[in-house]
Short mmCIF file of C-alpha atoms in Angstrom, two decimals:
data_model
loop_
_atom_site.label_atom_id
_atom_site.label_comp_id
_atom_site.label_asym_id
_atom_site.label_seq_id
_atom_site.Cartn_x
_atom_site.Cartn_y
_atom_site.Cartn_z
CA MET I 1 26.88 -31.36 -10.05
CA ALA I 2 25.58 -32.92 -7.39
CA LEU I 3 23.21 -30.11 -5.44
CA CYS I 4 21.51 -30.32 -1.74
CA MET I 5 17.96 -30.30 -1.97
CA GLY I 6 18.02 -28.34 1.28
CA CYS I 7 20.31 -25.54 1.28
CA MET I 8 21.33 -25.98 -2.97
CA ARG I 9 24.87 -25.89 -2.24
CA GLU I 10 27.19 -28.54 -3.88
CA ILE I 11 27.56 -31.71 -1.96
CA GLY I 12 29.94 -34.14 -4.89
CA ASP I 13 29.17 -38.07 -3.61
CA ASN I 14 28.03 -36.88 -0.17
CA VAL I 15 24.33 -37.82 0.76
CA ILE I 16 24.32 -35.92 4.04
CA CYS I 17 24.70 -32.48 3.08
CA PRO I 18 28.20 -31.31 4.85
CA SER I 19 26.35 -27.71 5.22
CA CYS I 20 22.29 -27.65 6.53
CA ARG I 21 22.65 -32.06 7.34
CA PHE I 22 20.05 -32.13 4.79
CA ASP I 23 19.14 -35.97 3.49
CA ASN I 24 19.05 -36.12 -0.06
CA SER I 25 18.26 -39.48 0.05
CA ASN I 26 14.14 -38.94 0.92
CA GLU I 27 11.56 -38.83 -1.42
CA GLN I 28 9.68 -35.42 -1.48
CA HIS I 29 6.03 -36.74 -1.54
CA SER I 30 2.94 -35.39 -3.45
CA PRO I 31 1.48 -33.07 -3.35
CA PHE I 32 4.97 -30.87 -3.55
CA LEU I 33 6.82 -31.46 -6.50
CA PRO I 34 9.44 -34.12 -6.81
CA TYR I 35 13.14 -33.15 -5.92
CA GLY I 36 15.37 -31.96 -8.77
CA THR I 37 12.12 -31.09 -10.88
CA VAL I 38 13.17 -28.43 -13.20
CA LEU I 39 10.75 -25.55 -14.50
CA HIS I 40 10.92 -23.01 -17.02
CA GLY I 41 14.10 -24.86 -18.01
CA ARG I 42 15.89 -23.47 -15.35
CA TYR I 43 15.02 -23.50 -12.05
CA ILE I 44 15.78 -26.80 -9.90
CA VAL I 45 13.60 -27.20 -6.87
CA GLY I 46 14.89 -28.51 -3.82
CA SER I 47 12.70 -28.73 -0.58
CA VAL I 48 9.80 -27.19 0.10
CA ILE I 49 10.21 -24.24 2.48
CA ASP I 50 6.43 -23.54 3.65
CA THR I 51 3.23 -23.81 2.62
CA ASN I 52 -0.28 -22.37 3.32
CA GLY I 53 -3.29 -23.01 1.96
CA GLU I 54 -2.95 -21.19 -1.41
CA SER I 55 0.69 -21.65 -2.90
CA SER I 56 3.52 -23.57 -1.67
CA ARG I 57 7.63 -22.49 -1.35
CA TYR I 58 10.64 -24.34 -2.69
CA ILE I 59 14.21 -23.77 -1.60
CA ALA I 60 15.68 -23.65 -5.85
CA PHE I 61 18.57 -23.25 -8.20
CA ASP I 62 18.68 -20.65 -10.95
CA LYS I 63 20.85 -22.76 -13.46
CA GLN I 64 21.15 -19.36 -15.60
CA THR I 65 22.50 -16.94 -12.93
CA GLY I 66 24.05 -19.66 -10.52
CA ASP I 67 21.86 -17.86 -7.82
CA VAL I 68 19.81 -19.67 -4.95
CA VAL I 69 16.36 -18.84 -5.67
CA ILE I 70 12.54 -19.64 -4.20
CA VAL I 71 9.76 -21.10 -6.27
CA CYS I 72 6.71 -20.23 -4.67
CA GLU I 73 4.06 -22.68 -6.44
CA PHE I 74 0.27 -21.91 -6.73
CA LEU I 75 -0.68 -25.31 -4.73
CA PRO I 76 -4.65 -24.28 -3.34
CA MET I 77 -5.12 -27.45 -1.31
CA GLY I 78 -8.57 -29.31 -2.09
CA LEU I 79 -9.08 -28.21 -5.33
CA PHE I 80 -6.36 -30.14 -7.54
CA GLU I 81 -4.49 -33.61 -7.48
CA ARG I 82 -0.75 -34.68 -8.24
CA GLU I 83 0.23 -37.80 -8.11
CA ASN I 84 3.41 -38.81 -6.18
CA ASP I 85 6.40 -37.92 -8.82
CA GLU I 86 4.37 -36.22 -10.99
CA THR I 87 4.66 -32.47 -12.13
CA ASN I 88 1.11 -31.87 -13.45
CA LEU I 89 -1.67 -30.52 -11.56
CA THR I 90 -4.86 -32.06 -12.23
CA VAL I 91 -8.11 -30.22 -11.64
CA ARG I 92 -11.47 -31.76 -11.58
CA PHE I 93 -14.25 -30.48 -13.55
CA GLU I 94 -16.23 -29.07 -10.79
CA ASN I 95 -13.29 -27.18 -9.40
CA ASP I 96 -12.13 -26.19 -13.05
CA GLU I 97 -13.66 -22.65 -13.30
CA VAL I 98 -12.83 -21.11 -9.55
CA PHE I 99 -9.67 -22.96 -9.79
CA ARG I 100 -9.11 -20.90 -12.64
CA LYS I 101 -10.21 -17.50 -11.26
CA LEU I 102 -7.99 -18.77 -8.29
CA THR I 103 -4.71 -18.76 -10.55
CA GLN I 104 -5.66 -15.31 -11.95
CA ASP I 105 -5.89 -13.64 -8.89
CA PHE I 106 -2.44 -15.16 -7.78
CA ILE I 107 -0.59 -14.20 -10.98
CA SER I 108 -2.15 -10.46 -11.08
CA TYR I 109 -1.23 -10.19 -7.29
CA PHE I 110 2.67 -11.28 -7.39
CA ARG I 111 2.47 -9.01 -10.73
CA THR I 112 1.65 -5.77 -8.93
CA ILE I 113 4.17 -7.11 -6.47
CA ALA I 114 6.57 -7.00 -8.76
CA GLU I 115 6.06 -3.83 -10.07
CA LEU I 116 7.05 -2.57 -6.60
CA LYS I 117 10.10 -3.53 -6.58
CA ASP I 118 11.81 -0.36 -5.51
CA PHE I 119 10.27 -0.96 -1.89
CA SER I 120 12.72 -2.14 0.32
CA ALA I 121 10.66 -3.69 2.51
CA LEU I 122 8.76 -5.69 -0.29
CA ILE I 123 10.58 -8.98 -1.84
CA ARG I 124 12.18 -8.75 -4.94
CA ILE I 125 9.98 -11.36 -7.70
CA HIS I 126 12.34 -12.21 -10.78
CA ASN I 127 9.45 -14.09 -12.70
CA ILE I 128 6.13 -15.30 -13.00
CA PHE I 129 5.40 -17.60 -15.30
CA GLN I 130 2.70 -20.80 -16.11
CA GLU I 131 3.72 -24.28 -16.40
CA ASN I 132 2.70 -27.86 -15.14
CA ASN I 133 -1.24 -26.32 -15.38
CA THR I 134 -0.67 -24.16 -12.57
CA ALA I 135 1.48 -20.92 -12.10
CA TYR I 136 5.23 -19.70 -10.49
CA VAL I 137 6.39 -16.80 -8.58
CA ILE I 138 10.42 -16.95 -8.45
CA GLU I 139 11.33 -14.85 -5.33
CA GLU I 140 15.08 -12.93 -4.22
CA ASN I 141 16.39 -15.74 -1.81
CA GLN I 142 18.38 -13.56 0.74
CA ASP I 143 20.14 -14.40 4.29
CA LEU I 144 17.59 -13.08 6.55
CA ILE I 145 16.77 -13.29 10.17
CA PRO I 146 13.91 -14.26 11.48
CA PHE I 147 11.73 -11.37 13.33
CA GLU I 148 11.07 -13.27 16.08
CA GLU I 149 15.01 -14.20 16.56
CA TYR I 150 15.56 -10.44 15.85
CA VAL I 151 13.51 -9.10 19.06
CA GLU I 152 14.82 -12.25 20.93
CA ARG I 153 18.49 -11.07 20.29
CA SER I 154 17.52 -7.76 21.68
CA ASN I 155 16.53 -8.83 25.30
CA GLY I 156 13.37 -9.70 23.85
CA SER I 157 12.07 -6.20 23.20
CA LEU I 158 13.20 -3.46 21.13
CA GLU I 159 13.66 0.35 22.03
CA TRP I 160 11.30 2.93 19.92
CA ASP I 161 14.12 4.43 18.55
CA ILE I 162 15.44 1.06 17.19
CA ALA I 163 12.05 0.14 15.63
CA ARG I 164 11.29 2.98 14.33
CA PRO I 165 13.49 2.96 11.48
CA LEU I 166 12.64 -1.01 10.84
CA PHE I 167 8.75 -0.36 10.50
CA MET I 168 8.34 3.31 8.74
CA PRO I 169 9.21 1.14 5.46
CA VAL I 170 6.67 -1.11 6.21
CA ILE I 171 3.94 1.84 6.04
CA SER I 172 5.09 2.66 2.58
CA ALA I 173 5.31 -0.52 1.57
CA LEU I 174 2.33 -1.70 2.40
CA GLU I 175 0.70 1.88 1.37
CA ALA I 176 2.03 1.53 -2.44
CA LEU I 177 0.45 -1.99 -2.27
CA HIS I 178 -2.73 -0.30 -1.22
CA ARG I 179 -2.57 2.15 -3.52
CA ARG I 180 -3.01 -0.81 -6.33
CA GLY I 181 -5.91 -2.15 -4.94
CA LEU I 182 -4.15 -5.03 -3.19
CA GLY I 183 -3.27 -6.10 0.91
CA HIS I 184 -0.83 -8.48 2.71
CA TYR I 185 -3.43 -9.12 5.15
CA ALA I 186 -0.71 -11.49 7.35
CA ILE I 187 1.94 -8.66 8.70
CA SER I 188 2.95 -10.53 12.33
CA PRO I 189 6.32 -11.69 13.39
CA LYS I 190 6.30 -14.55 11.72
CA ASN I 191 6.51 -13.00 8.41
CA MET I 192 8.89 -10.51 9.08
CA TYR I 193 12.68 -10.86 8.55
CA VAL I 194 15.28 -8.43 9.27
CA THR I 195 18.30 -8.25 6.46
CA ALA I 196 22.01 -8.39 7.03
CA TYR I 197 21.52 -3.93 6.74
CA GLY I 198 19.16 -3.79 9.06
CA LYS I 199 16.16 -3.48 6.86
CA ILE I 200 12.91 -5.17 7.01
CA LYS I 201 11.87 -8.06 4.38
CA ILE I 202 7.73 -9.14 4.37
CA ALA I 203 7.18 -12.48 3.24
CA GLY I 204 4.27 -14.59 3.57
CA PHE I 205 2.51 -13.13 0.53
CA ALA I 206 -0.97 -14.77 -0.33
CA THR I 207 -4.22 -12.97 -2.20
CA SER I 208 -7.29 -11.97 0.09
CA ASN I 209 -8.49 -15.23 -0.37
CA GLU I 210 -6.04 -16.82 1.81
CA ARG I 211 -6.73 -14.29 4.45
CA LYS I 212 -10.06 -14.72 5.37
CA ARG I 213 -13.00 -17.37 5.78
CA GLY I 214 -15.30 -18.08 4.02
CA THR I 215 -13.60 -18.37 0.79
CA PRO I 216 -12.72 -21.74 -1.88
CA LEU I 217 -9.26 -21.40 0.10
CA LYS I 218 -8.58 -23.07 3.48
CA SER I 219 -7.83 -19.61 5.39
CA GLN I 220 -4.49 -19.02 7.11
CA LEU I 221 -4.80 -16.24 9.71
CA TYR I 222 -2.34 -15.28 12.71
CA SER I 223 -3.61 -15.37 15.78
CA GLY I 224 -2.80 -12.44 18.04
CA CYS I 225 -2.16 -10.36 14.59
CA ALA I 226 -5.11 -10.95 12.22
CA ALA I 227 -8.12 -8.51 12.58
CA PRO I 228 -11.67 -9.41 14.56
CA GLU I 229 -12.76 -8.97 10.88
CA GLN I 230 -10.79 -11.70 9.34
CA TYR I 231 -12.12 -14.34 11.16
CA GLU I 232 -15.37 -13.59 9.74
CA ASN I 233 -16.90 -15.05 6.10
CA ASN I 234 -16.04 -13.20 3.17
CA PHE I 235 -15.72 -9.51 5.15
CA PRO I 236 -13.91 -7.23 2.72
CA LEU I 237 -10.37 -6.32 3.97
CA ASP I 238 -9.06 -2.92 3.28
CA THR I 239 -6.53 -0.58 5.13
CA ILE I 240 -8.27 -0.43 8.64
CA THR I 241 -7.68 -4.43 8.46
CA GLU I 242 -4.09 -4.12 7.26
CA ILE I 243 -3.28 -1.67 10.22
CA TYR I 244 -4.77 -3.97 13.11
CA GLY I 245 -1.58 -6.56 11.84
CA PHE I 246 1.04 -3.83 11.60
CA SER I 247 0.06 -2.30 15.15
CA ALA I 248 -0.46 -5.97 17.05
CA THR I 249 3.63 -6.74 14.91
CA LEU I 250 4.97 -2.87 16.68
CA PHE I 251 3.61 -4.17 19.31
CA TYR I 252 5.24 -7.36 20.20
CA ALA I 253 8.13 -5.55 19.03
CA LEU I 254 8.04 -3.18 21.62
CA THR I 255 6.74 -5.85 24.69
CA GLY I 256 7.98 -9.16 23.44
CA HIS I 257 4.22 -10.27 23.12
CA LEU I 258 1.40 -10.36 20.89
CA PRO I 259 -1.65 -9.10 21.81
CA ALA I 260 -4.76 -11.46 22.72
CA PRO I 261 -6.34 -13.00 19.99
CA ALA I 262 -9.02 -10.80 18.32
CA LYS I 263 -12.03 -13.50 19.76
CA ASP I 264 -10.49 -13.19 22.99
CA ARG I 265 -10.17 -9.14 22.39
CA LEU I 266 -13.96 -8.84 21.86
CA LYS I 267 -14.41 -9.73 25.53
CA ASP I 268 -11.83 -7.80 26.89
CA SER I 269 -10.02 -5.55 25.06
CA ARG I 270 -7.28 -4.24 26.81
CA LEU I 271 -3.70 -4.70 25.76
CA LEU I 272 -1.08 -6.18 28.07
CA MET I 273 1.97 -3.73 28.43
CA SER I 274 3.50 -3.76 31.87
CA THR I 275 4.20 0.20 33.71
CA SER I 276 8.17 -0.31 33.01
CA THR I 277 7.36 -0.71 29.19
CA VAL I 278 5.15 2.10 28.49
CA LYS I 279 7.40 4.49 30.96
CA ARG I 280 9.98 3.64 28.19
CA LEU I 281 7.53 4.53 25.40
CA PRO I 282 7.22 8.06 23.97
CA PRO I 283 3.35 8.58 25.09
CA HIS I 284 2.33 9.19 21.57
CA VAL I 285 4.22 6.34 20.16
CA VAL I 286 1.63 4.19 23.16
CA THR I 287 -1.63 5.90 21.47
CA ALA I 288 -0.91 5.10 18.32
CA ILE I 289 -1.08 1.28 18.46
CA ALA I 290 -3.98 1.97 20.87
CA ASN I 291 -5.89 3.34 18.09
CA GLY I 292 -4.16 0.77 15.03
CA LEU I 293 -5.67 -2.34 17.84
CA GLN I 294 -8.96 -0.78 18.06
CA VAL I 295 -11.24 -4.00 18.38
CA LYS I 296 -14.10 -1.99 16.91
CA ARG I 297 -13.23 -1.14 12.84
CA GLU I 298 -14.86 2.41 13.12
CA ASN I 299 -12.72 3.51 15.94
CA ARG I 300 -9.55 1.86 14.46
CA ILE I 301 -7.08 4.39 12.40
CA THR I 302 -8.33 4.39 8.62
CA ASP I 303 -5.14 5.08 6.67
CA PHE I 304 -1.35 4.67 6.38
CA ASP I 305 -1.10 8.51 6.44
CA ALA I 306 -2.87 9.14 9.62
CA LEU I 307 -0.84 6.09 11.34
CA ARG I 308 2.50 7.21 10.27
CA SER I 309 1.75 10.64 11.58
CA GLN I 310 0.26 9.64 15.30
CA LEU I 311 3.26 7.29 16.00
CA SER I 312 6.05 10.53 14.78
CA VAL I 313 4.31 13.36 16.13
CA SER I 314 2.46 14.13 19.46
CA HIS I 315 -0.64 16.04 18.15
CA THR I 316 -1.80 16.90 21.58
CA ALA I 317 1.56 17.93 22.98
CA GLN I 318 1.58 20.76 20.34
CA ALA I 319 -1.98 21.80 20.59
CA ILE I 320 -0.98 22.59 24.42
CA GLN I 321 2.32 24.61 23.27
CA GLU I 322 0.47 26.55 20.60
CA GLU I 323 -2.62 27.37 23.08
CA ILE I 324 0.19 28.30 25.77
CA SER I 325 1.23 30.64 23.61
CA ARG I 326 -1.71 32.02 22.18
CA THR I 327 -3.15 32.54 25.93
CA ALA I 328 -0.09 34.35 26.78
CA ASN I 329 0.31 36.75 23.97
CA MET I 330 -3.51 37.99 24.24
CA ASN I 331 -3.22 38.77 28.12
CA MET I 332 0.40 40.48 27.97
CA LYS I 333 0.15 43.89 27.80
CA LYS I 334 2.47 46.08 26.31
CA SER I 335 3.53 47.57 29.69
CA ASP I 336 4.48 44.08 30.49
CA ILE I 337 6.54 43.72 27.23
CA LYS I 338 8.15 46.90 28.56
CA LYS I 339 8.84 45.46 31.87
CA ALA I 340 9.92 42.16 30.42
CA LYS I 341 12.68 44.05 28.68
CA GLY I 342 13.72 45.92 31.59
CA GLY I 343 14.65 42.37 33.48
CA SER I 344 10.94 41.04 34.31
CA GLN I 345 11.61 37.95 32.30
CA LYS I 346 11.31 35.83 35.03
CA LEU I 347 8.00 36.73 36.40
CA ILE I 348 6.80 36.01 32.63
CA VAL I 349 8.44 32.02 32.74
CA PHE I 350 6.70 31.74 36.38
CA ALA I 351 3.31 32.73 34.83
CA ALA I 352 3.61 30.54 31.89
CA ALA I 353 4.71 27.57 34.26
CA ILE I 354 1.41 28.15 35.80
CA LEU I 355 -0.80 28.58 32.85
CA THR I 356 0.98 25.48 31.28
CA THR I 357 0.02 23.54 34.42
CA LEU I 358 -3.65 24.93 34.62
CA ILE I 359 -3.81 23.66 31.19
CA ILE I 360 -1.75 20.19 31.39
CA GLY I 361 -4.27 19.75 34.69
CA GLY I 362 -7.14 20.53 32.66
CA LEU I 363 -6.12 18.51 30.11
CA GLY I 364 -5.53 15.61 32.58
CA LEU I 365 -9.01 15.54 34.09
CA PHE I 366 -10.51 15.93 30.47
CA ILE I 367 -8.51 12.15 29.80
CA PHE I 368 -9.56 10.75 33.13
CA PHE I 369 -12.90 11.13 32.80
CA GLN I 370 -13.67 11.29 28.43
CA ASN I 371 -10.42 9.44 26.93
CA PRO I 372 -11.79 6.48 25.53
CA PHE I 373 -8.49 4.85 25.93
CA GLN I 374 -7.83 5.10 29.80
CA ASN I 375 -8.74 1.84 30.56
CA LEU I 376 -6.93 -0.02 27.13
CA PHE I 377 -3.75 -0.43 28.74
CA ARG I 378 -3.41 -2.25 32.07
CA HIS I 379 -0.90 -1.11 34.18
CA GLN I 380 -0.11 2.17 32.28
CA ASN I 381 -1.74 5.21 34.33
CA GLU I 382 1.88 6.78 35.10
CA ALA I 383 2.69 6.97 31.41
CA THR I 384 0.28 9.42 30.25
CA THR I 385 2.45 12.61 31.66
CA THR I 386 4.84 13.63 29.72
CA ALA I 387 5.23 14.39 25.72
CA PRO I 388 7.27 15.56 23.67
CA THR I 389 6.54 19.28 22.36
CA GLU I 390 9.12 20.05 18.70
CA LYS I 391 7.30 20.62 15.81
CA TRP I 392 8.34 18.74 12.90
CA THR I 393 11.66 20.13 11.18
CA GLY I 394 12.65 17.44 9.12
CA PRO I 395 11.93 16.59 5.65
CA THR I 396 8.40 17.47 4.26
CA VAL I 397 6.04 15.81 0.97
CA PRO I 398 7.20 18.02 -1.67
CA ASP I 399 4.37 19.56 -3.48
CA TYR I 400 3.19 18.92 -6.81
CA VAL I 401 -0.02 20.42 -7.01
CA GLY I 402 -0.30 22.74 -10.44
CA LYS I 403 2.00 20.42 -11.97
CA THR I 404 1.38 18.23 -14.69
CA TYR I 405 2.09 14.75 -14.10
CA GLU I 406 5.06 14.80 -16.74
CA GLU I 407 6.81 17.49 -14.42
CA ALA I 408 5.91 15.51 -11.30
CA GLU I 409 7.51 12.19 -13.11
CA ALA I 410 10.89 14.14 -13.99
CA ASP I 411 10.92 15.42 -10.66
CA ALA I 412 10.84 12.43 -8.89
CA GLU I 413 13.37 10.38 -11.17
CA HIS I 414 15.89 12.77 -9.13
CA ASP I 415 15.15 10.83 -5.65
CA ASP I 416 15.53 7.51 -5.44
CA ASN I 417 13.10 6.83 -2.72
CA LEU I 418 10.18 8.28 -4.34
CA THR I 419 7.87 6.59 -6.50
CA ILE I 420 4.65 8.96 -8.32
CA TYR I 421 1.37 7.07 -8.39
CA ARG I 422 -1.19 8.40 -10.62
CA ASP I 423 -4.84 7.88 -9.32
CA THR I 424 -6.59 5.83 -12.32
CA LYS I 425 -9.77 7.90 -11.51
CA GLU I 426 -8.88 11.43 -13.47
CA VAL I 427 -11.26 14.28 -12.25
CA TYR I 428 -13.05 17.50 -13.61
CA SER I 429 -11.60 20.99 -12.63
CA ASN I 430 -12.66 24.29 -13.65
CA ASP I 431 -9.19 25.25 -11.78
CA TYR I 432 -6.45 22.77 -13.31
CA ALA I 433 -5.98 22.06 -16.79
CA GLU I 434 -6.30 19.15 -18.47
CA GLY I 435 -3.34 17.26 -17.70
CA VAL I 436 -2.69 19.10 -14.07
CA ILE I 437 -2.43 17.32 -11.07
CA THR I 438 -5.43 18.59 -8.64
CA GLU I 439 -4.28 16.95 -5.67
CA GLN I 440 -1.71 14.53 -3.96
CA TYR I 441 -1.83 12.19 -1.13
CA PRO I 442 0.18 12.53 1.30
CA ALA I 443 -0.74 16.21 0.93
CA ALA I 444 2.29 18.66 0.22
CA GLY I 445 3.98 19.49 3.74
CA SER I 446 3.29 16.41 5.90
CA PRO I 447 6.53 15.07 7.58
CA LEU I 448 8.82 12.20 5.82
CA THR I 449 9.38 10.56 9.00
CA ALA I 450 10.41 7.18 7.40
CA SER I 451 14.02 6.80 6.84
CA GLY I 452 13.93 4.82 3.65
CA GLU I 453 11.43 4.84 0.71
CA TYR I 454 7.49 6.69 0.24
CA SER I 455 4.95 6.94 -2.45
CA ILE I 456 2.50 9.67 -3.52
CA SER I 457 -0.40 9.24 -5.12
CA VAL I 458 -1.84 11.74 -7.38
CA LYS I 459 -5.11 12.77 -9.24
CA VAL I 460 -5.00 14.18 -12.71
CA SER I 461 -7.25 17.10 -13.67
CA LYS I 462 -9.10 16.01 -16.57
CA GLY I 463 -10.19 19.93 -17.52
CA ALA I 464 -13.30 21.47 -17.10
CA GLN I 465 -16.29 19.25 -17.06
CA MET I 466 -18.25 22.29 -19.43
CA ARG I 467 -16.06 22.78 -22.71
CA LYS I 468 -16.64 25.84 -25.00
CA LEU I 469 -17.19 24.98 -28.78
CA PRO I 470 -14.60 26.45 -30.88
CA ASP I 471 -15.41 28.35 -34.38
CA VAL I 472 -14.99 25.47 -37.08
CA ASP I 473 -16.54 27.61 -39.78
CA ASN I 474 -14.96 27.85 -43.07
CA LYS I 475 -11.92 25.56 -41.47
CA SER I 476 -11.19 22.30 -43.47
CA VAL I 477 -12.63 19.43 -42.24
CA ASN I 478 -9.81 17.60 -40.76
CA ALA I 479 -9.00 21.07 -38.86
CA ALA I 480 -12.05 21.42 -37.28
CA ALA I 481 -12.09 17.59 -36.60
CA LYS I 482 -8.74 18.31 -34.51
CA ALA I 483 -9.72 21.60 -33.02
CA LEU I 484 -13.21 19.40 -31.41
CA ALA I 485 -10.55 16.87 -30.05
CA ASN I 486 -8.85 19.17 -28.46
CA LYS I 487 -12.03 20.06 -26.65
CA GLY I 488 -12.40 16.69 -26.02
CA PHE I 489 -15.57 16.16 -28.13
CA VAL I 490 -16.65 13.30 -30.31
CA VAL I 491 -17.15 14.40 -34.03
CA ASN I 492 -19.53 13.40 -37.09
CA ALA I 493 -19.97 14.82 -40.22
CA GLU I 494 -22.82 15.38 -42.59
CA TYR I 495 -22.30 17.07 -45.69
CA GLN I 496 -24.71 19.11 -48.01
CA HIS I 497 -24.10 21.44 -50.99
CA SER I 498 -23.00 25.14 -50.53
CA THR I 499 -22.54 28.41 -52.68
CA THR I 500 -20.88 30.10 -50.40
CA VAL I 501 -18.55 27.37 -48.60
CA ASP I 502 -15.73 25.49 -50.39
CA GLU I 503 -15.74 21.99 -51.03
CA GLY I 504 -14.19 20.12 -47.63
CA ASP I 505 -14.78 23.18 -45.51
CA VAL I 506 -17.12 23.32 -42.28
CA ILE I 507 -20.06 25.48 -42.99
CA GLY I 508 -21.13 25.02 -39.35
CA TYR I 509 -22.60 22.64 -36.33
CA LYS I 510 -25.48 21.35 -37.08
CA GLU I 511 -27.61 21.94 -33.81
CA TYR I 512 -25.13 23.84 -32.03
CA LYS I 513 -22.94 26.92 -32.69
CA ALA I 514 -19.89 28.26 -31.81
CA GLY I 515 -19.21 29.14 -27.77
CA ASP I 516 -22.18 26.73 -26.38
CA MET I 517 -21.29 25.41 -23.28
CA LEU I 518 -21.50 21.12 -23.81
CA GLU I 519 -19.89 18.99 -21.36
CA HIS I 520 -16.67 16.99 -22.30
CA GLY I 521 -16.90 13.64 -23.97
CA SER I 522 -20.34 15.07 -25.97
CA THR I 523 -21.25 14.19 -29.63
CA VAL I 524 -21.08 17.06 -32.23
CA THR I 525 -22.23 17.05 -35.73
CA ILE I 526 -20.33 19.61 -38.42
CA ILE I 527 -21.80 20.53 -41.72
CA VAL I 528 -19.17 19.91 -44.69
CA SER I 529 -19.71 21.17 -47.90
CA LYS I 530 -19.75 19.08 -51.00
CA GLY I 531 -18.95 22.39 -52.87
CA THR I 532 -21.83 23.71 -55.28
CA GLU I 533 -24.50 21.64 -56.26
CA PRO I 534 -24.30 20.70 -60.09
CA THR I 535 -26.88 22.12 -62.36
CA LYS I 536 -28.87 19.56 -64.29
CA ALA I 537 -26.93 20.13 -67.57
CA GLN I 538 -23.63 19.28 -65.56
CA THR I 539 -25.58 16.27 -64.49
CA SER I 540 -26.49 14.82 -67.47
CA ASN I 541 -23.30 15.35 -69.60
CA ASN I 542 -22.41 13.28 -66.66
#
């Protein structure tokens, strides 16, 4: 079977592929794998799709399944050598330690992505293995539309009603990745694709070594989407960094252009958004993007739950509505209520309208004089006068606090879109028994604004930190050890003779007594009876 090295379709005796017009008479030169290389005994490697300072991706054919797949090869430029027509990498001695460390980072990173297979925005990982003195990741291959092309086909920008269901699952996927201690850090229009089913797929995955300056790898940053801190040497990347790239990509989707590069925005942080664009967007969305694209990290949105919430609900509008209701109730006398029942509703409505105007006017003055975002957008002054006032009435995050982790997992099995993650750091609690969930994130009752999958991280109780020593007197040594272990204590045993306690049973504690309070994990020593001490006559007979 002859395959085209450009698209992996059968081409028979053709040199130029009838489907993609790829010229199969050419060779693929170093440092990339030669055409037709077989990996892991099953993957036939074709042409390079893209490359960065850490890895390169090839189109490939899976002989076992008959599917076209993507092979991602770990190729840290500058740290290895590979001759033409060779497959093995040669690593110089002085680079060996760094190369091995980066390889393990690469493998660990993609293993984590493979575990998050339930998130539609993330690529599916089929296989991870080591070969040719490097590492390989086998990714799914789909017919995808580049996000830039998708936006271009949509008259150059997306309406919020279109962008919202596309981007909300991306937040959930990034949130799940960060809960595992990893990030993408290159969210941009060039790393986004749209499936035939109208879902976004994220591409461009690489370890953080590739997404900042000052590492052994040649960094790949996307101008306009890379946060200012990514241009600093070895700056620790985090959720705040990720939110900048996400917000920049959303900005592109809604406006048709990217924000200015981070270095330019350090001098002029304003965002170019036309008046017509601002008018057609909900004000809280404009504010959320502004918050996500703050140049100074301390002013930027700090977590995904806040990002999701700000993109979904106008908190200011809700506050105004609640204040109107509260003030109106305070000022309305009982007699007024009776009159209203008799036909004075118009007066109340008129008064409420005046009160609303006063409050909104006061808020407008506050925004004009105090709002730190008033100059962030160019040509957008008339866009801050309206905002939705409806409270969230859709689905909300379920409450798992007070349930055992096993109960939460069982509940999650009934929801295909829900994933429960257990925080690796357990907490002591006097209010919740061991194994019971004490906290969750997002909090119960938070709006479920994404139409796709979502994740909940939970903290599980280790029980009380101070534990009461149980009564173990006259119990068998095994029963006593089990009782103490169940309380979280480490048990040692010493043996001595006793005339009152049977051999093998516990006489008592060495330094404590039943009822004493000790810290969980403390070591306690129990005294175990050896029975009655033998007499001299018995000893001599033995």
